[in-house]
mmCIF file of C-alpha atoms in Angstrom:
data_model
loop_
_atom_site.group_PDB
_atom_site.id
_atom_site.type_symbol
_atom_site.label_atom_id
_atom_site.label_comp_id
_atom_site.label_asym_id
_atom_site.label_seq_id
_atom_site.Cartn_x
_atom_site.Cartn_y
_atom_site.Cartn_z
ATOM 1 C CA UNK A 1 109.027 237.379 -28.523
ATOM 2 C CA UNK A 2 106.230 238.395 -26.187
ATOM 3 C CA UNK A 3 104.427 235.848 -24.045
ATOM 4 C CA UNK A 4 101.215 237.515 -25.251
ATOM 5 C CA UNK A 5 101.272 237.088 -29.022
ATOM 6 C CA UNK A 6 98.492 238.026 -31.425
ATOM 7 C CA UNK A 7 96.873 234.766 -32.535
ATOM 8 C CA UNK A 8 96.992 235.477 -36.289
ATOM 9 C CA UNK A 9 99.514 237.166 -38.542
ATOM 10 C CA UNK A 10 99.023 240.489 -40.273
ATOM 11 C CA UNK A 11 97.737 238.903 -43.473
ATOM 12 C CA UNK A 12 94.788 237.263 -41.704
ATOM 13 C CA UNK A 13 93.647 240.159 -39.556
ATOM 14 C CA UNK A 14 91.308 243.097 -40.039
ATOM 15 C CA UNK A 15 93.125 246.407 -39.725
ATOM 16 C CA UNK A 16 91.219 249.430 -38.411
ATOM 17 C CA UNK A 17 93.142 252.740 -38.246
ATOM 18 C CA UNK A 18 92.080 255.513 -35.859
ATOM 19 C CA UNK A 19 92.287 259.235 -36.487
ATOM 20 C CA UNK A 20 91.388 262.349 -34.517
ATOM 21 C CA UNK A 21 90.784 266.002 -35.240
ATOM 22 C CA UNK A 22 90.878 268.335 -32.256
ATOM 23 C CA UNK A 23 90.347 271.679 -33.962
ATOM 24 C CA UNK A 24 87.661 272.848 -31.557
ATOM 25 C CA UNK A 25 87.628 272.752 -27.793
ATOM 26 C CA UNK A 26 83.958 271.759 -27.933
ATOM 27 C CA UNK A 27 84.088 269.374 -30.883
ATOM 28 C CA UNK A 28 86.620 266.645 -30.117
ATOM 29 C CA UNK A 29 86.131 263.613 -32.360
ATOM 30 C CA UNK A 30 87.851 260.301 -32.955
ATOM 31 C CA UNK A 31 87.250 258.163 -36.046
ATOM 32 C CA UNK A 32 87.766 254.520 -37.034
ATOM 33 C CA UNK A 33 88.167 253.503 -40.693
ATOM 34 C CA UNK A 34 88.072 250.374 -42.812
ATOM 35 C CA UNK A 35 91.606 251.006 -44.122
ATOM 36 C CA UNK A 36 94.510 253.436 -44.120
ATOM 37 C CA UNK A 37 93.463 254.493 -47.621
ATOM 38 C CA UNK A 38 90.000 255.397 -46.352
ATOM 39 C CA UNK A 39 91.441 257.373 -43.434
ATOM 40 C CA UNK A 40 93.860 259.290 -45.667
ATOM 41 C CA UNK A 41 91.071 260.168 -48.094
ATOM 42 C CA UNK A 42 88.936 261.473 -45.225
ATOM 43 C CA UNK A 43 91.848 263.525 -43.884
ATOM 44 C CA UNK A 44 92.575 264.929 -47.337
ATOM 45 C CA UNK A 45 88.949 266.040 -47.797
ATOM 46 C CA UNK A 46 88.960 267.618 -44.296
ATOM 47 C CA UNK A 47 85.767 265.781 -43.361
ATOM 48 C CA UNK A 48 83.840 267.262 -46.317
ATOM 49 C CA UNK A 49 82.271 264.095 -47.674
ATOM 50 C CA UNK A 50 79.855 266.002 -49.911
ATOM 51 C CA UNK A 51 82.680 267.328 -52.101
ATOM 52 C CA UNK A 52 83.740 265.757 -55.432
ATOM 53 C CA UNK A 53 86.528 263.162 -55.100
ATOM 54 C CA UNK A 54 86.107 263.040 -51.312
ATOM 55 C CA UNK A 55 84.777 259.465 -51.553
ATOM 56 C CA UNK A 56 85.829 256.527 -53.725
ATOM 57 C CA UNK A 57 83.911 253.364 -54.633
ATOM 58 C CA UNK A 58 85.890 250.114 -54.652
ATOM 59 C CA UNK A 59 85.344 247.108 -56.910
ATOM 60 C CA UNK A 60 83.584 245.294 -54.050
ATOM 61 C CA UNK A 61 80.991 248.124 -53.865
ATOM 62 C CA UNK A 62 82.382 249.501 -50.601
ATOM 63 C CA UNK A 63 82.922 253.250 -50.288
ATOM 64 C CA UNK A 64 86.080 254.627 -48.717
ATOM 65 C CA UNK A 65 86.638 258.091 -47.310
ATOM 66 C CA UNK A 66 83.732 257.493 -44.926
ATOM 67 C CA UNK A 67 84.434 256.530 -41.292
ATOM 68 C CA UNK A 68 83.156 253.279 -39.854
ATOM 69 C CA UNK A 69 82.626 254.881 -36.452
ATOM 70 C CA UNK A 70 82.959 258.236 -34.722
ATOM 71 C CA UNK A 71 83.469 258.898 -31.017
ATOM 72 C CA UNK A 72 83.014 262.269 -29.367
ATOM 73 C CA UNK A 73 82.552 263.764 -25.939
ATOM 74 C CA UNK A 74 78.926 263.701 -24.882
ATOM 75 C CA UNK A 75 77.424 267.150 -24.374
ATOM 76 C CA UNK A 76 75.819 266.503 -20.998
ATOM 77 C CA UNK A 77 76.367 267.691 -17.427
ATOM 78 C CA UNK A 78 79.549 265.626 -17.164
ATOM 79 C CA UNK A 79 80.992 267.520 -20.143
ATOM 80 C CA UNK A 80 80.103 270.987 -18.853
ATOM 81 C CA UNK A 81 80.760 270.734 -15.136
ATOM 82 C CA UNK A 82 83.302 267.970 -14.604
ATOM 83 C CA UNK A 83 86.390 267.906 -16.818
ATOM 84 C CA UNK A 84 87.571 264.630 -15.304
ATOM 85 C CA UNK A 85 84.373 262.780 -16.124
ATOM 86 C CA UNK A 86 84.091 262.952 -19.888
ATOM 87 C CA UNK A 87 81.243 260.718 -21.024
ATOM 88 C CA UNK A 88 81.327 259.628 -24.653
ATOM 89 C CA UNK A 89 78.931 258.880 -27.487
ATOM 90 C CA UNK A 90 79.838 256.553 -30.362
ATOM 91 C CA UNK A 91 78.187 256.763 -33.790
ATOM 92 C CA UNK A 92 78.160 254.196 -36.583
ATOM 93 C CA UNK A 93 78.153 255.546 -40.146
ATOM 94 C CA UNK A 94 75.445 254.315 -42.528
ATOM 95 C CA UNK A 95 75.510 254.721 -46.324
ATOM 96 C CA UNK A 96 72.252 254.631 -48.333
ATOM 97 C CA UNK A 97 71.189 255.444 -51.908
ATOM 98 C CA UNK A 98 69.991 259.053 -51.989
ATOM 99 C CA UNK A 99 67.123 258.450 -54.427
ATOM 100 C CA UNK A 100 63.945 258.727 -52.350
ATOM 101 C CA UNK A 101 62.134 256.399 -54.779
ATOM 102 C CA UNK A 102 64.749 253.671 -54.585
ATOM 103 C CA UNK A 103 63.140 250.578 -53.008
ATOM 104 C CA UNK A 104 66.539 249.490 -51.733
ATOM 105 C CA UNK A 105 66.860 252.782 -49.872
ATOM 106 C CA UNK A 106 63.517 252.243 -48.163
ATOM 107 C CA UNK A 107 64.500 248.747 -47.110
ATOM 108 C CA UNK A 108 67.916 249.840 -45.845
ATOM 109 C CA UNK A 109 66.380 252.720 -43.909
ATOM 110 C CA UNK A 110 64.046 250.299 -42.153
ATOM 111 C CA UNK A 111 66.995 248.057 -41.274
ATOM 112 C CA UNK A 112 69.573 250.632 -40.174
ATOM 113 C CA UNK A 113 67.688 253.792 -39.151
ATOM 114 C CA UNK A 114 64.183 252.864 -38.049
ATOM 115 C CA UNK A 115 63.582 253.226 -34.280
ATOM 116 C CA UNK A 116 67.138 254.473 -33.793
ATOM 117 C CA UNK A 117 68.595 257.830 -32.887
ATOM 118 C CA UNK A 118 70.459 259.132 -35.916
ATOM 119 C CA UNK A 119 71.752 262.241 -37.671
ATOM 120 C CA UNK A 120 71.906 263.085 -41.349
ATOM 121 C CA UNK A 121 75.507 263.893 -42.296
ATOM 122 C CA UNK A 122 75.419 264.821 -45.987
ATOM 123 C CA UNK A 123 74.627 263.751 -49.529
ATOM 124 C CA UNK A 124 77.342 262.946 -52.021
ATOM 125 C CA UNK A 125 75.939 263.666 -55.466
ATOM 126 C CA UNK A 126 78.959 262.224 -57.257
ATOM 127 C CA UNK A 127 78.092 258.747 -55.963
ATOM 128 C CA UNK A 128 74.354 259.334 -55.399
ATOM 129 C CA UNK A 129 74.518 258.367 -51.740
ATOM 130 C CA UNK A 130 73.286 259.717 -48.421
ATOM 131 C CA UNK A 131 75.435 259.419 -45.308
ATOM 132 C CA UNK A 132 73.950 259.085 -41.837
ATOM 133 C CA UNK A 133 75.301 258.230 -38.426
ATOM 134 C CA UNK A 134 73.350 256.335 -35.781
ATOM 135 C CA UNK A 135 74.009 256.250 -32.060
ATOM 136 C CA UNK A 136 75.747 252.917 -31.520
ATOM 137 C CA UNK A 137 76.857 253.252 -27.908
ATOM 138 C CA UNK A 138 76.822 255.720 -25.040
ATOM 139 C CA UNK A 139 79.736 255.524 -22.637
ATOM 140 C CA UNK A 140 79.422 256.661 -19.036
ATOM 141 C CA UNK A 141 82.300 256.611 -16.603
ATOM 142 C CA UNK A 142 82.840 257.153 -12.920
ATOM 143 C CA UNK A 143 85.824 257.249 -10.623
ATOM 144 C CA UNK A 144 86.589 254.475 -8.181
ATOM 145 C CA UNK A 145 86.485 256.709 -5.121
ATOM 146 C CA UNK A 146 85.485 253.851 -2.832
ATOM 147 C CA UNK A 147 88.198 251.511 -4.078
ATOM 148 C CA UNK A 148 91.956 251.971 -3.836
ATOM 149 C CA UNK A 149 92.425 249.448 -6.670
ATOM 150 C CA UNK A 150 90.024 250.994 -9.206
ATOM 151 C CA UNK A 151 90.958 254.222 -10.971
ATOM 152 C CA UNK A 152 87.880 254.563 -13.216
ATOM 153 C CA UNK A 153 85.089 252.423 -14.648
ATOM 154 C CA UNK A 154 83.610 252.911 -18.127
ATOM 155 C CA UNK A 155 80.231 251.390 -19.020
ATOM 156 C CA UNK A 156 79.544 251.064 -22.746
ATOM 157 C CA UNK A 157 75.790 250.880 -23.286
ATOM 158 C CA UNK A 158 74.469 249.121 -26.395
ATOM 159 C CA UNK A 159 71.003 248.138 -27.582
ATOM 160 C CA UNK A 160 71.467 244.622 -26.227
ATOM 161 C CA UNK A 161 73.925 244.340 -23.327
ATOM 162 C CA UNK A 162 76.664 246.565 -21.871
ATOM 163 C CA UNK A 163 80.414 246.194 -21.633
ATOM 164 C CA UNK A 164 82.175 247.327 -18.464
ATOM 165 C CA UNK A 165 85.829 248.371 -18.650
ATOM 166 C CA UNK A 166 87.564 248.810 -15.297
ATOM 167 C CA UNK A 167 90.870 250.683 -15.257
ATOM 168 C CA UNK A 168 92.895 249.511 -12.283
ATOM 169 C CA UNK A 169 95.319 251.622 -10.289
ATOM 170 C CA UNK A 170 98.181 249.191 -9.758
ATOM 171 C CA UNK A 171 97.890 246.692 -12.627
ATOM 172 C CA UNK A 172 98.943 246.867 -16.244
ATOM 173 C CA UNK A 173 95.608 245.830 -17.710
ATOM 174 C CA UNK A 174 91.960 246.849 -17.974
ATOM 175 C CA UNK A 175 89.308 244.393 -16.809
ATOM 176 C CA UNK A 176 86.507 243.763 -19.337
ATOM 177 C CA UNK A 177 83.101 242.194 -18.740
ATOM 178 C CA UNK A 178 80.407 241.602 -21.363
ATOM 179 C CA UNK A 179 78.507 238.753 -22.991
ATOM 180 C CA UNK A 180 81.048 238.539 -25.841
ATOM 181 C CA UNK A 181 84.005 239.304 -23.558
ATOM 182 C CA UNK A 182 83.499 237.460 -20.247
ATOM 183 C CA UNK A 183 86.440 237.738 -17.857
ATOM 184 C CA UNK A 184 88.606 239.404 -20.505
ATOM 185 C CA UNK A 185 91.252 242.101 -20.260
ATOM 186 C CA UNK A 186 93.160 244.662 -22.306
ATOM 187 C CA UNK A 187 96.853 244.159 -21.494
ATOM 188 C CA UNK A 188 99.236 247.135 -21.604
ATOM 189 C CA UNK A 189 102.695 246.627 -23.087
ATOM 190 C CA UNK A 190 102.592 242.862 -22.458
ATOM 191 C CA UNK A 191 101.916 243.451 -18.758
ATOM 192 C CA UNK A 192 105.525 244.370 -18.007
ATOM 193 C CA UNK A 193 106.054 245.245 -14.375
ATOM 194 C CA UNK A 194 107.855 248.526 -15.059
ATOM 195 C CA UNK A 195 105.030 250.073 -17.079
ATOM 196 C CA UNK A 196 102.480 251.415 -14.625
ATOM 197 C CA UNK A 197 99.285 252.962 -15.863
ATOM 198 C CA UNK A 198 99.381 256.383 -14.306
ATOM 199 C CA UNK A 199 99.828 259.974 -15.427
ATOM 200 C CA UNK A 200 103.540 259.670 -16.207
ATOM 201 C CA UNK A 201 103.799 256.790 -18.692
ATOM 202 C CA UNK A 202 102.729 256.529 -22.321
ATOM 203 C CA UNK A 203 100.982 253.288 -23.289
ATOM 204 C CA UNK A 204 102.039 252.091 -26.727
ATOM 205 C CA UNK A 205 100.446 248.655 -27.115
ATOM 206 C CA UNK A 206 97.193 247.063 -25.988
ATOM 207 C CA UNK A 207 96.134 243.425 -26.491
ATOM 208 C CA UNK A 208 92.684 241.994 -25.819
ATOM 209 C CA UNK A 209 92.930 238.647 -24.033
ATOM 210 C CA UNK A 210 89.796 236.523 -23.795
ATOM 211 C CA UNK A 211 88.921 234.168 -20.973
ATOM 212 C CA UNK A 212 90.686 231.267 -22.732
ATOM 213 C CA UNK A 213 93.914 233.365 -22.816
ATOM 214 C CA UNK A 214 93.779 233.867 -26.593
ATOM 215 C CA UNK A 215 94.794 237.289 -27.937
ATOM 216 C CA UNK A 216 92.173 238.329 -30.499
ATOM 217 C CA UNK A 217 92.810 242.076 -30.862
ATOM 218 C CA UNK A 218 95.842 244.308 -30.742
ATOM 219 C CA UNK A 219 95.893 248.099 -30.753
ATOM 220 C CA UNK A 220 99.282 249.664 -31.366
ATOM 221 C CA UNK A 221 99.892 253.416 -31.381
ATOM 222 C CA UNK A 222 103.678 253.436 -31.602
ATOM 223 C CA UNK A 223 103.558 254.816 -35.140
ATOM 224 C CA UNK A 224 100.961 257.489 -34.467
ATOM 225 C CA UNK A 225 101.603 260.904 -35.991
ATOM 226 C CA UNK A 226 103.152 263.604 -33.800
ATOM 227 C CA UNK A 227 103.694 261.065 -31.034
ATOM 228 C CA UNK A 228 105.901 263.455 -29.070
ATOM 229 C CA UNK A 229 103.304 266.231 -29.188
ATOM 230 C CA UNK A 230 100.162 264.370 -28.217
ATOM 231 C CA UNK A 231 97.869 267.408 -28.166
ATOM 232 C CA UNK A 232 98.344 268.305 -31.842
ATOM 233 C CA UNK A 233 95.220 269.044 -33.851
ATOM 234 C CA UNK A 234 95.122 266.191 -36.374
ATOM 235 C CA UNK A 235 96.635 262.807 -35.644
ATOM 236 C CA UNK A 236 96.789 259.226 -36.788
ATOM 237 C CA UNK A 237 96.127 257.565 -33.434
ATOM 238 C CA UNK A 238 97.118 253.968 -34.124
ATOM 239 C CA UNK A 239 96.041 250.674 -35.714
ATOM 240 C CA UNK A 240 93.656 248.057 -34.326
ATOM 241 C CA UNK A 241 94.133 244.497 -35.603
ATOM 242 C CA UNK A 242 91.281 242.031 -35.116
ATOM 243 C CA UNK A 243 91.598 238.299 -35.819
ATOM 244 C CA UNK A 244 89.296 237.698 -38.775
ATOM 245 C CA UNK A 245 88.136 234.215 -37.792
ATOM 246 C CA UNK A 246 87.407 234.685 -34.128
ATOM 247 C CA UNK A 247 84.208 233.155 -32.807
ATOM 248 C CA UNK A 248 81.892 234.878 -33.618
ATOM 249 C CA UNK A 249 83.579 235.759 -36.935
ATOM 250 C CA UNK A 250 84.781 239.286 -37.502
ATOM 251 C CA UNK A 251 83.166 239.331 -40.950
ATOM 252 C CA UNK A 252 79.776 237.752 -41.730
ATOM 253 C CA UNK A 253 80.517 234.626 -43.753
ATOM 254 C CA UNK A 254 77.243 234.151 -45.611
ATOM 255 C CA UNK A 255 76.682 237.530 -47.254
ATOM 256 C CA UNK A 256 77.460 238.594 -50.802
ATOM 257 C CA UNK A 257 76.524 242.233 -51.011
ATOM 258 C CA UNK A 258 76.062 244.146 -54.295
ATOM 259 C CA UNK A 259 75.852 247.491 -52.520
ATOM 260 C CA UNK A 260 77.873 249.166 -49.778
ATOM 261 C CA UNK A 261 77.735 246.813 -46.791
ATOM 262 C CA UNK A 262 76.781 248.642 -43.594
ATOM 263 C CA UNK A 263 77.205 245.357 -41.693
ATOM 264 C CA UNK A 264 80.722 244.664 -42.893
ATOM 265 C CA UNK A 265 81.952 243.897 -39.378
ATOM 266 C CA UNK A 266 80.502 241.501 -36.843
ATOM 267 C CA UNK A 267 79.170 242.647 -33.476
ATOM 268 C CA UNK A 268 82.353 241.295 -31.871
ATOM 269 C CA UNK A 269 84.576 243.497 -34.043
ATOM 270 C CA UNK A 270 82.356 246.557 -33.713
ATOM 271 C CA UNK A 271 82.443 246.329 -29.939
ATOM 272 C CA UNK A 272 86.218 245.856 -29.996
ATOM 273 C CA UNK A 273 86.404 249.137 -31.928
ATOM 274 C CA UNK A 274 84.227 250.840 -29.311
ATOM 275 C CA UNK A 275 86.495 249.650 -26.512
ATOM 276 C CA UNK A 276 89.499 250.991 -28.423
ATOM 277 C CA UNK A 277 87.814 254.403 -28.520
ATOM 278 C CA UNK A 278 87.669 254.283 -24.724
ATOM 279 C CA UNK A 279 91.370 253.394 -24.488
ATOM 280 C CA UNK A 280 92.273 256.330 -26.743
ATOM 281 C CA UNK A 281 89.884 258.849 -25.218
ATOM 282 C CA UNK A 282 90.866 258.114 -21.630
ATOM 283 C CA UNK A 283 94.535 258.757 -22.305
ATOM 284 C CA UNK A 284 93.933 261.767 -24.546
ATOM 285 C CA UNK A 285 91.556 263.609 -22.239
ATOM 286 C CA UNK A 286 93.568 262.753 -19.144
ATOM 287 C CA UNK A 287 96.737 264.265 -20.589
ATOM 288 C CA UNK A 288 94.810 267.377 -21.593
ATOM 289 C CA UNK A 289 93.547 267.708 -18.013
ATOM 290 C CA UNK A 290 97.136 267.382 -16.801
ATOM 291 C CA UNK A 291 98.252 270.233 -19.036
ATOM 292 C CA UNK A 292 95.389 272.433 -17.862
ATOM 293 C CA UNK A 293 96.046 271.614 -14.211
ATOM 294 C CA UNK A 294 99.771 272.169 -14.614
ATOM 295 C CA UNK A 295 99.376 275.470 -16.392
ATOM 296 C CA UNK A 296 96.960 276.721 -13.783
ATOM 297 C CA UNK A 297 99.657 276.073 -11.197
ATOM 298 C CA UNK A 298 102.402 277.770 -13.172
ATOM 299 C CA UNK A 299 103.879 274.784 -15.019
ATOM 300 C CA UNK A 300 103.276 272.562 -18.032
ATOM 301 C CA UNK A 301 104.059 268.872 -18.624
ATOM 302 C CA UNK A 302 106.847 268.174 -21.131
ATOM 303 C CA UNK A 303 107.540 264.693 -22.647
ATOM 304 C CA UNK A 304 111.075 263.684 -21.612
ATOM 305 C CA UNK A 305 113.060 260.455 -22.020
ATOM 306 C CA UNK A 306 114.464 259.237 -18.688
ATOM 307 C CA UNK A 307 116.356 255.920 -18.574
ATOM 308 C CA UNK A 308 114.771 254.912 -21.861
ATOM 309 C CA UNK A 309 111.217 255.666 -20.695
ATOM 310 C CA UNK A 310 109.071 258.591 -21.835
ATOM 311 C CA UNK A 311 107.679 260.535 -18.874
ATOM 312 C CA UNK A 312 105.860 263.844 -18.539
ATOM 313 C CA UNK A 313 108.028 266.230 -16.527
ATOM 314 C CA UNK A 314 106.708 269.446 -14.896
ATOM 315 C CA UNK A 315 108.158 272.523 -16.606
ATOM 316 C CA UNK A 316 107.838 275.985 -15.055
ATOM 317 C CA UNK A 317 106.218 278.560 -17.357
#
C-alpha cells in the first residue's frame, strides 16, 4: 500500500473523466465530464450536442452528454510563435432554458453569463435548452530559465485569485500555491525516486496533497485509451477522483435544484479540475514537441519498455 493514500474510498468520491479530441492541428481540446456515461455520450455524438439523442436528462434534472469544462490552447502570440509555450484557456459549460420568455432563463443568464466572457455553443431542441461556455480560467506559463530547479511555471488566472503550479526539474511533484491550496503539491507516482519527471518517463498517477498532508484528489491515467500511442486523435485521458467532503465541500450541501445545476461542483473541485487540465496538457504538448523535434532531426520517439519502465527511444526514420 502506498504511503500516500487517497483519503476516501471510491464510493465516497466524485469521479471526473477526461477526454480529448485532437482532430485538428489548430483545434486541440480537452474535456472534463460529470461521469463516464456523459463522456461516452459526448464521444458517440462527436461533439454535436444539437442533434437528437446527443443529450440525456437524468432523474435529478442534470443533463449528460455535455462537458463540465473544456480546455484548449489559447490563440495568442505564444500559440503562433512559440511551440514550447502553449498558454491555455479553460471554459465552463452552462445550460439554460432556450425559451427567451422564460423568467428562469433571464435569472440564470444574470447569474452565469452577465459581465463574463462567453460563447454560445448550440441549442438542443429536443430538451429545449441552450448551451454556452464561459471563460473560467486563463493559463499562462513560462520556463524557469533563471532557475536550475524549475522547469516551468503555470499561472491559472481566475476571477478571484490565481493558482501557481511550479513543475520542478529534479523532484517528483508539482508545487501548488493558491488560497484554497496553500503549500500543496501534486505528487507523481507516490514520489518514488526512480520516476523522474523529464521527457523520457510516462506519469501514470497524480495525487494532490494539501498542507496538512491529506490526499484529497487523485488523477490516474493508467487506463487511458491508446496508452501506447499517446498522439492518437480521440482518447480517454484518465479519471480524477475528488473527496466529496473536503473542506470546503466538493458539492454544495444546501441546494435542492429542480433544474440542471450549473453549480454542481464547489470552487475547490472546479479548480482541482483546472489543475488536472494543466497536468494533462503539459505532458501531451511536450510529447508532441518531442516528436516534431525528433522528426526534424531525422528520427522519431518510440515508446519502449526497458527494465519494466516505459521510455521514449529515438528511432531513425
